[in-house]
Amino acid sequence: MSKPQCPQAAPRPITIRQFKNGAWESQPDVLSREIPIRIHTDSGLPKTLWAWPCNLEDLALGHVLLDMGGAGRSASVSKLNDTEFEVKLGEPLPPEAGKPAPIAATVLLKAMADFMGGEGLWDDTGCFHRAGVLNPVSIQVLHRAEDIGRHNCLDRLAGWANRSGEELSDKVLLVSARVTSSLCAKALRAGFRFIISRSAVTTASVDMATEHGATLVGFARDREGRFSVFTDKEGRIIE
């Protein structure tokens, strides 16, 4: 996946002092840009988010859907200016009824390797998380989002899915970040019932995934040839 063409989001050059191997030296470096954006809705005061300044329509739309009471409803987003967006909620949508197809263990690791190994924003600054929507039948990543905030990544996926009409209940969520209770809850609100993380999970996220019949996998690291299944009562991971 190539990097988005957003000139305003290009990393900012900087010169730093670095201490390494017992000595100081000046080094060129780059910083990720982070800006505030404002989201307007009919429900009251605008909401301010801090984010990487690219593809912000999906972020604004997804945040309203997942964190401002819009889950399960149609929605539209309008750009007011470069950093302000208006989101309007519509009628409730029919509930998603799909279920993720099972994935073999070796295929799961290969999918995570392709997801994490693709070119991305981390390569420049080391500052980014990423999340992706995997089709468990074709084993293709349908969409990938990156941001400095792990929650922003899920907002971006939800906004994309809403605008493209993509159902998420039969897809797999791939994430680079740890799955805490807040991230797990957001993934469930988005419709995911199969979550794979490269990082750790918490007790609350395991309990939450178990309650909702979701599969939760952590420490999916292809170079180490391993992953840990924390809950999978639906049997979505096969030999």
mmCIF file of C-alpha atoms in Angstrom:
data_model
loop_
_atom_site.group_PDB
_atom_site.id
_atom_site.type_symbol
_atom_site.label_atom_id
_atom_site.label_comp_id
_atom_site.label_asym_id
_atom_site.label_seq_id
_atom_site.Cartn_x
_atom_site.Cartn_y
_atom_site.Cartn_z
ATOM 1 C CA MET A 1 0.000 0.000 0.000
ATOM 2 C CA SER A 2 1.530 3.310 -1.069
ATOM 3 C CA LYS A 3 1.600 6.312 1.199
ATOM 4 C CA PRO A 4 -1.277 8.818 0.874
ATOM 5 C CA GLN A 5 -0.608 11.912 -1.192
ATOM 6 C CA CYS A 6 -1.259 14.619 1.408
ATOM 7 C CA PRO A 7 1.319 17.423 1.138
ATOM 8 C CA GLN A 8 0.090 19.008 4.378
ATOM 9 C CA ALA A 9 0.870 15.749 6.206
ATOM 10 C CA ALA A 10 4.501 15.417 5.155
ATOM 11 C CA PRO A 11 6.850 14.839 8.127
ATOM 12 C CA ARG A 12 8.543 17.978 9.435
ATOM 13 C CA PRO A 13 12.358 17.979 9.275
ATOM 14 C CA ILE A 14 14.215 18.682 12.494
ATOM 15 C CA THR A 15 17.751 18.490 13.828
ATOM 16 C CA ILE A 16 18.135 16.609 17.092
ATOM 17 C CA ARG A 17 20.912 15.892 19.579
ATOM 18 C CA GLN A 18 21.377 12.169 19.925
ATOM 19 C CA PHE A 19 23.301 10.303 22.617
ATOM 20 C CA LYS A 20 24.552 6.991 21.268
ATOM 21 C CA ASN A 21 27.439 4.680 22.139
ATOM 22 C CA GLY A 22 28.624 7.058 24.844
ATOM 23 C CA ALA A 23 28.811 10.152 22.649
ATOM 24 C CA TRP A 24 26.646 13.089 21.551
ATOM 25 C CA GLU A 25 26.068 14.066 17.942
ATOM 26 C CA SER A 26 23.643 16.137 15.870
ATOM 27 C CA GLN A 27 21.362 14.173 13.571
ATOM 28 C CA PRO A 28 18.649 15.026 11.017
ATOM 29 C CA ASP A 29 15.260 13.583 11.902
ATOM 30 C CA VAL A 30 11.583 14.018 11.044
ATOM 31 C CA LEU A 31 8.477 14.475 13.178
ATOM 32 C CA SER A 32 4.941 13.336 12.472
ATOM 33 C CA ARG A 33 2.515 16.199 12.095
ATOM 34 C CA GLU A 34 -0.391 16.332 14.538
ATOM 35 C CA ILE A 35 -3.212 18.857 14.312
ATOM 36 C CA PRO A 36 -6.548 19.511 16.026
ATOM 37 C CA ILE A 37 -9.707 18.949 13.996
ATOM 38 C CA ARG A 38 -13.238 19.952 14.955
ATOM 39 C CA ILE A 39 -16.289 17.810 14.326
ATOM 40 C CA HIS A 40 -19.744 19.424 14.266
ATOM 41 C CA THR A 41 -22.945 17.454 14.783
ATOM 42 C CA ASP A 42 -26.552 18.254 15.652
ATOM 43 C CA SER A 43 -26.045 16.996 19.196
ATOM 44 C CA GLY A 44 -24.291 19.997 20.721
ATOM 45 C CA LEU A 45 -20.832 21.512 21.030
ATOM 46 C CA PRO A 46 -18.156 20.607 18.480
ATOM 47 C CA LYS A 47 -15.759 17.786 19.367
ATOM 48 C CA THR A 48 -12.008 18.324 19.010
ATOM 49 C CA LEU A 49 -9.679 15.492 18.009
ATOM 50 C CA TRP A 50 -5.934 15.447 17.483
ATOM 51 C CA ALA A 51 -4.829 13.530 14.430
ATOM 52 C CA TRP A 52 -2.493 13.107 11.525
ATOM 53 C CA PRO A 53 -3.759 15.574 8.876
ATOM 54 C CA CYS A 54 -4.741 13.319 5.976
ATOM 55 C CA ASN A 55 -8.027 11.641 4.896
ATOM 56 C CA LEU A 56 -9.818 13.415 7.706
ATOM 57 C CA GLU A 57 -13.350 12.905 6.390
ATOM 58 C CA ASP A 58 -13.215 9.202 7.258
ATOM 59 C CA LEU A 59 -11.822 10.011 10.693
ATOM 60 C CA ALA A 60 -14.555 12.542 11.490
ATOM 61 C CA LEU A 61 -17.333 10.293 10.233
ATOM 62 C CA GLY A 62 -16.021 7.220 12.008
ATOM 63 C CA HIS A 63 -15.557 9.039 15.307
ATOM 64 C CA VAL A 64 -19.177 10.137 15.320
ATOM 65 C CA LEU A 65 -20.310 6.614 14.452
ATOM 66 C CA LEU A 66 -18.237 4.898 17.138
ATOM 67 C CA ASP A 67 -17.892 7.456 19.938
ATOM 68 C CA MET A 68 -20.773 9.889 19.600
ATOM 69 C CA GLY A 69 -23.826 7.659 19.427
ATOM 70 C CA GLY A 70 -23.940 7.053 15.698
ATOM 71 C CA ALA A 71 -23.287 3.304 15.614
ATOM 72 C CA GLY A 72 -25.718 1.444 13.372
ATOM 73 C CA ARG A 73 -26.976 4.539 11.567
ATOM 74 C CA SER A 74 -26.467 5.981 8.133
ATOM 75 C CA ALA A 75 -24.337 9.110 8.076
ATOM 76 C CA SER A 76 -22.743 11.694 5.835
ATOM 77 C CA VAL A 77 -19.786 14.019 6.280
ATOM 78 C CA SER A 78 -19.148 17.468 4.818
ATOM 79 C CA LYS A 79 -15.858 19.333 4.834
ATOM 80 C CA LEU A 80 -16.279 22.883 6.150
ATOM 81 C CA ASN A 81 -12.598 23.753 5.842
ATOM 82 C CA ASP A 82 -9.267 21.924 6.114
ATOM 83 C CA THR A 83 -9.739 21.160 9.818
ATOM 84 C CA GLU A 84 -13.515 21.301 10.396
ATOM 85 C CA PHE A 85 -16.138 18.777 9.396
ATOM 86 C CA GLU A 86 -19.876 18.371 9.816
ATOM 87 C CA VAL A 87 -21.369 14.918 10.296
ATOM 88 C CA LYS A 88 -25.099 14.312 9.926
ATOM 89 C CA LEU A 89 -26.685 11.096 11.152
ATOM 90 C CA GLY A 90 -29.544 9.468 9.295
ATOM 91 C CA GLU A 91 -31.850 6.514 9.808
ATOM 92 C CA PRO A 92 -30.869 3.258 11.547
ATOM 93 C CA LEU A 93 -29.353 0.683 9.225
ATOM 94 C CA PRO A 94 -30.343 -3.007 9.157
ATOM 95 C CA PRO A 95 -28.176 -4.958 11.594
ATOM 96 C CA GLU A 96 -25.142 -6.641 10.083
ATOM 97 C CA ALA A 97 -25.629 -10.393 10.046
ATOM 98 C CA GLY A 98 -22.410 -11.717 8.563
ATOM 99 C CA LYS A 99 -19.955 -13.997 10.351
ATOM 100 C CA PRO A 100 -16.218 -14.238 9.656
ATOM 101 C CA ALA A 101 -15.046 -17.340 7.825
ATOM 102 C CA PRO A 102 -12.445 -19.469 9.644
ATOM 103 C CA ILE A 103 -8.734 -18.909 9.024
ATOM 104 C CA ALA A 104 -5.927 -21.455 9.242
ATOM 105 C CA ALA A 105 -3.096 -20.691 11.652
ATOM 106 C CA THR A 106 -0.413 -20.411 8.963
ATOM 107 C CA VAL A 107 -2.653 -18.191 6.835
ATOM 108 C CA LEU A 108 -3.294 -15.920 9.813
ATOM 109 C CA LEU A 109 0.427 -15.380 10.335
ATOM 110 C CA LYS A 110 0.994 -14.700 6.632
ATOM 111 C CA ALA A 111 -1.852 -12.166 6.567
ATOM 112 C CA MET A 112 -0.390 -10.360 9.575
ATOM 113 C CA ALA A 113 3.069 -10.405 7.978
ATOM 114 C CA ASP A 114 1.735 -8.788 4.802
ATOM 115 C CA PHE A 115 -0.243 -6.258 6.828
ATOM 116 C CA MET A 116 2.648 -5.184 9.034
ATOM 117 C CA GLY A 117 5.302 -5.495 6.340
ATOM 118 C CA GLY A 118 3.692 -3.162 3.829
ATOM 119 C CA GLU A 119 5.106 0.306 3.268
ATOM 120 C CA GLY A 120 3.675 2.801 5.717
ATOM 121 C CA LEU A 121 4.056 5.951 7.746
ATOM 122 C CA TRP A 122 5.926 4.191 10.551
ATOM 123 C CA ASP A 123 8.932 3.967 8.228
ATOM 124 C CA ASP A 124 9.557 7.720 8.492
ATOM 125 C CA THR A 125 8.886 8.636 12.115
ATOM 126 C CA GLY A 126 8.197 5.482 14.143
ATOM 127 C CA CYS A 127 5.135 7.312 15.444
ATOM 128 C CA PHE A 128 2.190 5.533 13.850
ATOM 129 C CA HIS A 129 -0.303 2.776 14.551
ATOM 130 C CA ARG A 130 -2.163 0.982 11.811
ATOM 131 C CA ALA A 131 -5.390 -0.989 11.487
ATOM 132 C CA GLY A 132 -6.787 -2.949 8.584
ATOM 133 C CA VAL A 133 -9.888 -4.733 7.318
ATOM 134 C CA LEU A 134 -9.114 -8.287 6.203
ATOM 135 C CA ASN A 135 -11.416 -10.400 4.058
ATOM 136 C CA PRO A 136 -11.000 -13.869 5.619
ATOM 137 C CA VAL A 137 -12.049 -15.622 2.416
ATOM 138 C CA SER A 138 -9.783 -13.908 -0.112
ATOM 139 C CA ILE A 139 -7.155 -13.075 2.575
ATOM 140 C CA GLN A 140 -6.917 -9.578 1.132
ATOM 141 C CA VAL A 141 -6.603 -6.410 3.187
ATOM 142 C CA LEU A 142 -9.471 -4.338 1.815
ATOM 143 C CA HIS A 143 -8.488 -1.116 3.541
ATOM 144 C CA ARG A 144 -5.745 0.061 5.853
ATOM 145 C CA ALA A 145 -5.660 3.152 8.045
ATOM 146 C CA GLU A 146 -2.742 4.759 9.855
ATOM 147 C CA ASP A 147 -2.663 7.480 12.483
ATOM 148 C CA ILE A 148 -0.695 8.570 15.514
ATOM 149 C CA GLY A 149 -3.613 7.413 17.688
ATOM 150 C CA ARG A 150 -4.704 3.777 17.732
ATOM 151 C CA HIS A 151 -8.343 4.777 18.307
ATOM 152 C CA ASN A 152 -8.131 7.138 15.340
ATOM 153 C CA CYS A 153 -7.208 4.163 13.160
ATOM 154 C CA LEU A 154 -10.475 2.401 14.024
ATOM 155 C CA ASP A 155 -12.450 5.605 13.463
ATOM 156 C CA ARG A 156 -10.905 5.847 10.008
ATOM 157 C CA LEU A 157 -11.870 2.255 9.194
ATOM 158 C CA ALA A 158 -15.450 2.799 10.375
ATOM 159 C CA GLY A 159 -15.763 5.982 8.334
ATOM 160 C CA TRP A 160 -14.436 4.232 5.241
ATOM 161 C CA ALA A 161 -16.802 1.275 5.732
ATOM 162 C CA ASN A 162 -19.815 3.560 6.142
ATOM 163 C CA ARG A 163 -18.999 5.579 3.043
ATOM 164 C CA SER A 164 -18.211 2.505 0.927
ATOM 165 C CA GLY A 165 -21.084 0.354 2.157
ATOM 166 C CA GLU A 166 -18.704 -2.348 3.403
ATOM 167 C CA GLU A 167 -20.025 -4.725 6.064
ATOM 168 C CA LEU A 168 -17.557 -5.365 8.879
ATOM 169 C CA SER A 169 -19.257 -8.169 10.821
ATOM 170 C CA ASP A 170 -17.842 -10.804 8.449
ATOM 171 C CA LYS A 171 -14.377 -9.224 8.256
ATOM 172 C CA VAL A 172 -11.286 -9.450 10.445
ATOM 173 C CA LEU A 173 -9.731 -6.465 12.205
ATOM 174 C CA LEU A 174 -5.930 -6.342 12.116
ATOM 175 C CA VAL A 175 -4.243 -3.929 14.523
ATOM 176 C CA SER A 176 -0.689 -3.064 15.443
ATOM 177 C CA ALA A 177 -1.647 -1.776 18.897
ATOM 178 C CA ARG A 178 -2.471 -3.474 22.177
ATOM 179 C CA VAL A 179 -6.147 -4.322 22.616
ATOM 180 C CA THR A 180 -7.393 -2.653 25.781
ATOM 181 C CA SER A 181 -11.013 -2.515 26.922
ATOM 182 C CA SER A 182 -11.586 0.791 25.114
ATOM 183 C CA LEU A 183 -10.134 -0.438 21.836
ATOM 184 C CA CYS A 184 -12.014 -3.735 22.038
ATOM 185 C CA ALA A 185 -15.283 -1.933 22.764
ATOM 186 C CA LYS A 186 -14.745 0.346 19.793
ATOM 187 C CA ALA A 187 -13.996 -2.609 17.516
ATOM 188 C CA LEU A 188 -17.181 -4.344 18.646
ATOM 189 C CA ARG A 189 -19.230 -1.184 18.049
ATOM 190 C CA ALA A 190 -17.787 -1.045 14.548
ATOM 191 C CA GLY A 191 -19.133 -4.562 13.964
ATOM 192 C CA PHE A 192 -15.969 -6.675 14.168
ATOM 193 C CA ARG A 193 -16.139 -10.109 15.782
ATOM 194 C CA PHE A 194 -12.632 -11.261 14.885
ATOM 195 C CA ILE A 195 -9.683 -9.192 16.145
ATOM 196 C CA ILE A 196 -5.988 -9.905 15.598
ATOM 197 C CA SER A 197 -3.337 -7.777 17.264
ATOM 198 C CA ARG A 198 0.413 -7.774 16.946
ATOM 199 C CA SER A 199 0.566 -6.665 20.560
ATOM 200 C CA ALA A 200 -0.882 -7.533 23.961
ATOM 201 C CA VAL A 201 -4.455 -7.787 25.225
ATOM 202 C CA THR A 202 -5.939 -7.124 28.681
ATOM 203 C CA THR A 203 -8.272 -9.011 30.994
ATOM 204 C CA ALA A 204 -11.100 -6.608 30.230
ATOM 205 C CA SER A 205 -10.722 -7.018 26.475
ATOM 206 C CA VAL A 206 -10.747 -10.820 26.784
ATOM 207 C CA ASP A 207 -13.877 -10.729 28.965
ATOM 208 C CA MET A 208 -15.564 -8.327 26.566
ATOM 209 C CA ALA A 209 -14.695 -10.385 23.495
ATOM 210 C CA THR A 210 -15.910 -13.556 25.211
ATOM 211 C CA GLU A 211 -19.226 -11.924 26.143
ATOM 212 C CA HIS A 212 -19.845 -10.869 22.546
ATOM 213 C CA GLY A 213 -18.708 -14.093 20.896
ATOM 214 C CA ALA A 214 -15.694 -12.427 19.334
ATOM 215 C CA THR A 215 -12.373 -14.081 18.554
ATOM 216 C CA LEU A 216 -9.399 -12.271 20.084
ATOM 217 C CA VAL A 217 -5.807 -13.008 19.090
ATOM 218 C CA GLY A 218 -2.695 -11.274 20.422
ATOM 219 C CA PHE A 219 1.047 -11.326 19.837
ATOM 220 C CA ALA A 220 0.624 -12.274 16.167
ATOM 221 C CA ARG A 221 4.256 -12.043 15.078
ATOM 222 C CA ASP A 222 5.274 -13.794 11.904
ATOM 223 C CA ARG A 223 9.010 -13.455 12.463
ATOM 224 C CA GLU A 224 8.631 -15.405 15.677
ATOM 225 C CA GLY A 225 6.123 -17.764 14.068
ATOM 226 C CA ARG A 226 3.580 -17.384 16.851
ATOM 227 C CA PHE A 227 0.304 -15.932 18.031
ATOM 228 C CA SER A 228 -1.823 -16.402 21.154
ATOM 229 C CA VAL A 229 -5.544 -17.180 21.056
ATOM 230 C CA PHE A 230 -7.241 -15.627 24.077
ATOM 231 C CA THR A 231 -10.831 -16.428 23.169
ATOM 232 C CA ASP A 232 -12.339 -18.230 20.174
ATOM 233 C CA LYS A 233 -15.449 -20.089 21.244
ATOM 234 C CA GLU A 234 -16.768 -19.836 17.675
ATOM 235 C CA GLY A 235 -13.805 -21.871 16.385
ATOM 236 C CA ARG A 236 -12.715 -19.351 13.763
ATOM 237 C CA ILE A 237 -9.049 -20.363 13.886
ATOM 238 C CA ILE A 238 -8.403 -23.803 12.450
ATOM 239 C CA GLU A 239 -5.369 -26.067 12.161
#
